[in-house]
PDB file of C-alpha atoms in Angstrom:
ATOM      1  CA  UNK V   1       0.000   0.000   0.000  1.00  0.00           C
ATOM      2  CA  UNK V   2       1.336   3.393  -1.000  1.00  0.00           C
ATOM      3  CA  UNK V   3       0.583   6.933   0.132  1.00  0.00           C
ATOM      4  CA  UNK V   4       2.007   9.968  -1.574  1.00  0.00           C
ATOM      5  CA  UNK V   5       1.445  12.681   1.021  1.00  0.00           C
ATOM      6  CA  UNK V   6       1.688  16.389   0.416  1.00  0.00           C
ATOM      7  CA  UNK V   7       1.607  19.017   3.133  1.00  0.00           C
ATOM      8  CA  UNK V   8      -1.003  21.546   2.025  1.00  0.00           C
ATOM      9  CA  UNK V   9      -2.365  24.897   3.077  1.00  0.00           C
ATOM     10  CA  UNK V  10      -5.586  23.826   1.373  1.00  0.00           C
ATOM     11  CA  UNK V  11      -6.791  21.224  -1.112  1.00  0.00           C
ATOM     12  CA  UNK V  12      -9.975  20.038  -2.776  1.00  0.00           C
ATOM     13  CA  UNK V  13     -11.359  17.395  -5.116  1.00  0.00           C
ATOM     14  CA  UNK V  14     -14.039  18.011  -7.713  1.00  0.00           C
ATOM     15  CA  UNK V  15     -16.028  15.314  -9.539  1.00  0.00           C
ATOM     16  CA  UNK V  16     -18.332  16.321 -12.393  1.00  0.00           C
ATOM     17  CA  UNK V  17     -18.317  19.936 -11.228  1.00  0.00           C
ATOM     18  CA  UNK V  18     -19.135  19.064  -7.591  1.00  0.00           C
ATOM     19  CA  UNK V  19     -16.639  19.460  -4.747  1.00  0.00           C
ATOM     20  CA  UNK V  20     -16.577  16.079  -2.993  1.00  0.00           C
ATOM     21  CA  UNK V  21     -13.940  16.984  -0.427  1.00  0.00           C
ATOM     22  CA  UNK V  22     -12.023  20.046   0.719  1.00  0.00           C
ATOM     23  CA  UNK V  23      -9.621  20.817   3.550  1.00  0.00           C
ATOM     24  CA  UNK V  24      -7.566  23.671   4.894  1.00  0.00           C
ATOM     25  CA  UNK V  25      -4.201  22.919   6.483  1.00  0.00           C
ATOM     26  CA  UNK V  26      -3.331  19.246   6.438  1.00  0.00           C
ATOM     27  CA  UNK V  27      -2.312  16.417   4.162  1.00  0.00           C
ATOM     28  CA  UNK V  28      -3.417  15.476   0.699  1.00  0.00           C
ATOM     29  CA  UNK V  29      -3.081  11.677   0.692  1.00  0.00           C
ATOM     30  CA  UNK V  30      -2.939  10.017  -2.718  1.00  0.00           C
ATOM     31  CA  UNK V  31      -3.585   6.362  -1.873  1.00  0.00           C
ATOM     32  CA  UNK V  32      -2.550   3.425  -4.054  1.00  0.00           C
ATOM     33  CA  UNK V  33      -3.562  -0.143  -3.268  1.00  0.00           C
ATOM     34  CA  UNK V  34      -1.409  -3.012  -4.510  1.00  0.00           C
ATOM     35  CA  UNK V  35      -2.037  -6.734  -4.878  1.00  0.00           C
ATOM     36  CA  UNK V  36      -1.622  -8.456  -1.535  1.00  0.00           C
ATOM     37  CA  UNK V  37      -2.559  -5.407   0.525  1.00  0.00           C
ATOM     38  CA  UNK V  38      -4.903  -5.959   3.460  1.00  0.00           C
ATOM     39  CA  UNK V  39      -6.398  -4.226   6.475  1.00  0.00           C
ATOM     40  CA  UNK V  40      -3.205  -4.686   8.520  1.00  0.00           C
ATOM     41  CA  UNK V  41      -1.212  -2.819   5.884  1.00  0.00           C
ATOM     42  CA  UNK V  42      -3.879  -0.116   5.717  1.00  0.00           C
ATOM     43  CA  UNK V  43      -3.709   0.322   9.502  1.00  0.00           C
ATOM     44  CA  UNK V  44       0.096   0.464   9.419  1.00  0.00           C
ATOM     45  CA  UNK V  45       0.075   3.039   6.616  1.00  0.00           C
ATOM     46  CA  UNK V  46      -2.549   5.170   8.346  1.00  0.00           C
ATOM     47  CA  UNK V  47      -0.462   5.116  11.523  1.00  0.00           C
ATOM     48  CA  UNK V  48       2.527   6.313   9.520  1.00  0.00           C
ATOM     49  CA  UNK V  49       0.566   8.990   7.626  1.00  0.00           C
ATOM     50  CA  UNK V  50      -1.115  10.418  10.708  1.00  0.00           C
ATOM     51  CA  UNK V  51       2.036  10.301  12.813  1.00  0.00           C
ATOM     52  CA  UNK V  52       4.507  11.581  10.217  1.00  0.00           C
ATOM     53  CA  UNK V  53       6.107  14.735  11.585  1.00  0.00           C
ATOM     54  CA  UNK V  54       6.231  17.131   8.635  1.00  0.00           C
ATOM     55  CA  UNK V  55       4.673  20.284  10.074  1.00  0.00           C
ATOM     56  CA  UNK V  56       6.847  22.995  11.559  1.00  0.00           C
ATOM     57  CA  UNK V  57       7.102  23.564  15.287  1.00  0.00           C
ATOM     58  CA  UNK V  58       7.750  26.961  16.932  1.00  0.00           C
ATOM     59  CA  UNK V  59      11.412  26.698  15.883  1.00  0.00           C
ATOM     60  CA  UNK V  60      10.632  26.050  12.227  1.00  0.00           C
ATOM     61  CA  UNK V  61      11.635  22.362  12.393  1.00  0.00           C
ATOM     62  CA  UNK V  62       9.504  19.570  10.940  1.00  0.00           C
ATOM     63  CA  UNK V  63       8.507  18.127  14.278  1.00  0.00           C
ATOM     64  CA  UNK V  64       4.688  18.013  14.395  1.00  0.00           C
ATOM     65  CA  UNK V  65       2.142  15.627  12.874  1.00  0.00           C
ATOM     66  CA  UNK V  66      -1.202  16.473  11.294  1.00  0.00           C
ATOM     67  CA  UNK V  67      -3.140  16.088  14.564  1.00  0.00           C
ATOM     68  CA  UNK V  68      -0.750  18.346  16.459  1.00  0.00           C
ATOM     69  CA  UNK V  69      -1.486  21.216  14.059  1.00  0.00           C
ATOM     70  CA  UNK V  70      -5.251  20.529  14.056  1.00  0.00           C
ATOM     71  CA  UNK V  71      -4.992  19.603  10.396  1.00  0.00           C
ATOM     72  CA  UNK V  72      -7.137  17.416   8.183  1.00  0.00           C
ATOM     73  CA  UNK V  73      -6.698  14.663   5.622  1.00  0.00           C
ATOM     74  CA  UNK V  74      -7.971  14.662   2.052  1.00  0.00           C
ATOM     75  CA  UNK V  75      -7.728  11.042   0.852  1.00  0.00           C
ATOM     76  CA  UNK V  76      -7.858  10.431  -2.896  1.00  0.00           C
ATOM     77  CA  UNK V  77      -7.661   7.015  -4.548  1.00  0.00           C
ATOM     78  CA  UNK V  78      -4.726   6.911  -6.959  1.00  0.00           C
ATOM     79  CA  UNK V  79      -4.254   3.558  -8.704  1.00  0.00           C
ATOM     80  CA  UNK V  80      -1.397   4.907 -10.825  1.00  0.00           C
ATOM     81  CA  UNK V  81       0.870   4.834  -7.748  1.00  0.00           C
ATOM     82  CA  UNK V  82       0.938   1.049  -8.133  1.00  0.00           C
ATOM     83  CA  UNK V  83       2.280   1.301 -11.690  1.00  0.00           C
ATOM     84  CA  UNK V  84       5.410  -0.491 -12.817  1.00  0.00           C
ATOM     85  CA  UNK V  85       7.418   2.079 -14.779  1.00  0.00           C
ATOM     86  CA  UNK V  86      10.615   0.049 -15.066  1.00  0.00           C
ATOM     87  CA  UNK V  87      10.354  -0.963 -18.701  1.00  0.00           C
ATOM     88  CA  UNK V  88       9.283   0.742 -21.877  1.00  0.00           C
ATOM     89  CA  UNK V  89       7.382   3.953 -22.340  1.00  0.00           C
ATOM     90  CA  UNK V  90       4.001   2.852 -21.010  1.00  0.00           C
ATOM     91  CA  UNK V  91       3.214   2.023 -17.373  1.00  0.00           C
ATOM     92  CA  UNK V  92       1.970  -1.418 -16.413  1.00  0.00           C
ATOM     93  CA  UNK V  93      -0.736  -1.646 -13.775  1.00  0.00           C
ATOM     94  CA  UNK V  94      -0.494  -5.400 -13.211  1.00  0.00           C
ATOM     95  CA  UNK V  95       0.701  -4.854  -9.611  1.00  0.00           C
ATOM     96  CA  UNK V  96      -2.396  -2.908  -8.645  1.00  0.00           C
ATOM     97  CA  UNK V  97      -5.134  -4.519  -6.602  1.00  0.00           C
ATOM     98  CA  UNK V  98      -8.324  -5.716  -8.274  1.00  0.00           C
ATOM     99  CA  UNK V  99     -10.729  -2.728  -8.303  1.00  0.00           C
ATOM    100  CA  UNK V 100     -13.138  -4.327  -5.798  1.00  0.00           C
ATOM    101  CA  UNK V 101     -10.289  -5.021  -3.364  1.00  0.00           C
ATOM    102  CA  UNK V 102      -8.821  -1.562  -3.887  1.00  0.00           C
ATOM    103  CA  UNK V 103     -12.159   0.127  -3.209  1.00  0.00           C
ATOM    104  CA  UNK V 104     -12.734  -1.947  -0.070  1.00  0.00           C
ATOM    105  CA  UNK V 105      -9.293  -1.057   1.329  1.00  0.00           C
ATOM    106  CA  UNK V 106      -9.636   2.591   0.310  1.00  0.00           C
ATOM    107  CA  UNK V 107     -12.961   2.806   2.172  1.00  0.00           C
ATOM    108  CA  UNK V 108     -11.420   0.964   5.134  1.00  0.00           C
ATOM    109  CA  UNK V 109      -8.487   3.424   5.249  1.00  0.00           C
ATOM    110  CA  UNK V 110     -10.894   6.388   5.168  1.00  0.00           C
ATOM    111  CA  UNK V 111     -13.140   4.904   7.881  1.00  0.00           C
ATOM    112  CA  UNK V 112     -10.163   4.214  10.152  1.00  0.00           C
ATOM    113  CA  UNK V 113      -8.828   7.745   9.558  1.00  0.00           C
ATOM    114  CA  UNK V 114     -12.189   9.186  10.599  1.00  0.00           C
ATOM    115  CA  UNK V 115     -12.316   6.910  13.659  1.00  0.00           C
ATOM    116  CA  UNK V 116      -8.897   8.204  14.681  1.00  0.00           C
ATOM    117  CA  UNK V 117     -10.339  11.677  15.144  1.00  0.00           C
ATOM    118  CA  UNK V 118      -8.490  13.390  12.284  1.00  0.00           C
ATOM    119  CA  UNK V 119     -11.031  15.264  10.129  1.00  0.00           C
ATOM    120  CA  UNK V 120     -11.035  13.360   6.833  1.00  0.00           C
ATOM    121  CA  UNK V 121     -12.477  14.296   3.451  1.00  0.00           C
ATOM    122  CA  UNK V 122     -12.354  12.235   0.252  1.00  0.00           C
ATOM    123  CA  UNK V 123     -12.528  12.128  -3.461  1.00  0.00           C
ATOM    124  CA  UNK V 124     -14.709   9.504  -5.168  1.00  0.00           C
ATOM    125  CA  UNK V 125     -13.226   6.085  -5.862  1.00  0.00           C
ATOM    126  CA  UNK V 126     -12.561   5.392  -9.575  1.00  0.00           C
ATOM    127  CA  UNK V 127     -13.996   8.741 -10.666  1.00  0.00           C
ATOM    128  CA  UNK V 128     -12.374  11.228 -13.002  1.00  0.00           C
ATOM    129  CA  UNK V 129     -11.305  13.727 -10.339  1.00  0.00           C
ATOM    130  CA  UNK V 130      -9.861  17.194 -10.519  1.00  0.00           C
ATOM    131  CA  UNK V 131      -7.515  17.673  -7.573  1.00  0.00           C
ATOM    132  CA  UNK V 132      -6.478  21.168  -6.563  1.00  0.00           C
ATOM    133  CA  UNK V 133      -3.891  21.836  -3.896  1.00  0.00           C
ATOM    134  CA  UNK V 134      -1.709  24.543  -2.492  1.00  0.00           C
ATOM    135  CA  UNK V 135       1.395  22.559  -1.544  1.00  0.00           C
ATOM    136  CA  UNK V 136       2.998  24.062   1.551  1.00  0.00           C
ATOM    137  CA  UNK V 137       6.760  24.009   1.147  1.00  0.00           C
ATOM    138  CA  UNK V 138       6.589  22.171  -1.198  1.00  0.00           C
ATOM    139  CA  UNK V 139       6.665  19.145   1.081  1.00  0.00           C
ATOM    140  CA  UNK V 140       5.912  15.752  -0.483  1.00  0.00           C
ATOM    141  CA  UNK V 141       6.752  12.241   0.762  1.00  0.00           C
ATOM    142  CA  UNK V 142       6.268   8.706  -0.577  1.00  0.00           C
ATOM    143  CA  UNK V 143       5.254   6.244   2.161  1.00  0.00           C
ATOM    144  CA  UNK V 144       4.941   2.527   1.455  1.00  0.00           C
ATOM    145  CA  UNK V 145       4.194  -0.471   3.658  1.00  0.00           C
TER     146      UNK V 145
END
């Protein structure tokens, strides 16, 4: 399971002209589900995402996590993160989870994030989404479990 996280001042997702999720300060989480992923991996990745210390403390050091700055999560399904780009000029998506499994684990990740108390917004699974963000830094990290 993969999360590409970006520290944002604000971010939103629009589907067919409708905003499905929007946050102020927090993390945009692009979430990719791979074959063999399960709930244990989703829990481990969520723990890492929510605990990752990439917000500045009073001394300007990256020392605070999203909860400590009263931030939010915007979780967007992103199957292309599971692409194999090692050969040729076209990505292969054979390592990605079957869509039904990916959707189930995406929804599980979102539900667990909400249960954790971090305000969590979403895109729409498998939709053509327009993602807007104001990357703060820019600060972007690839997390994989």
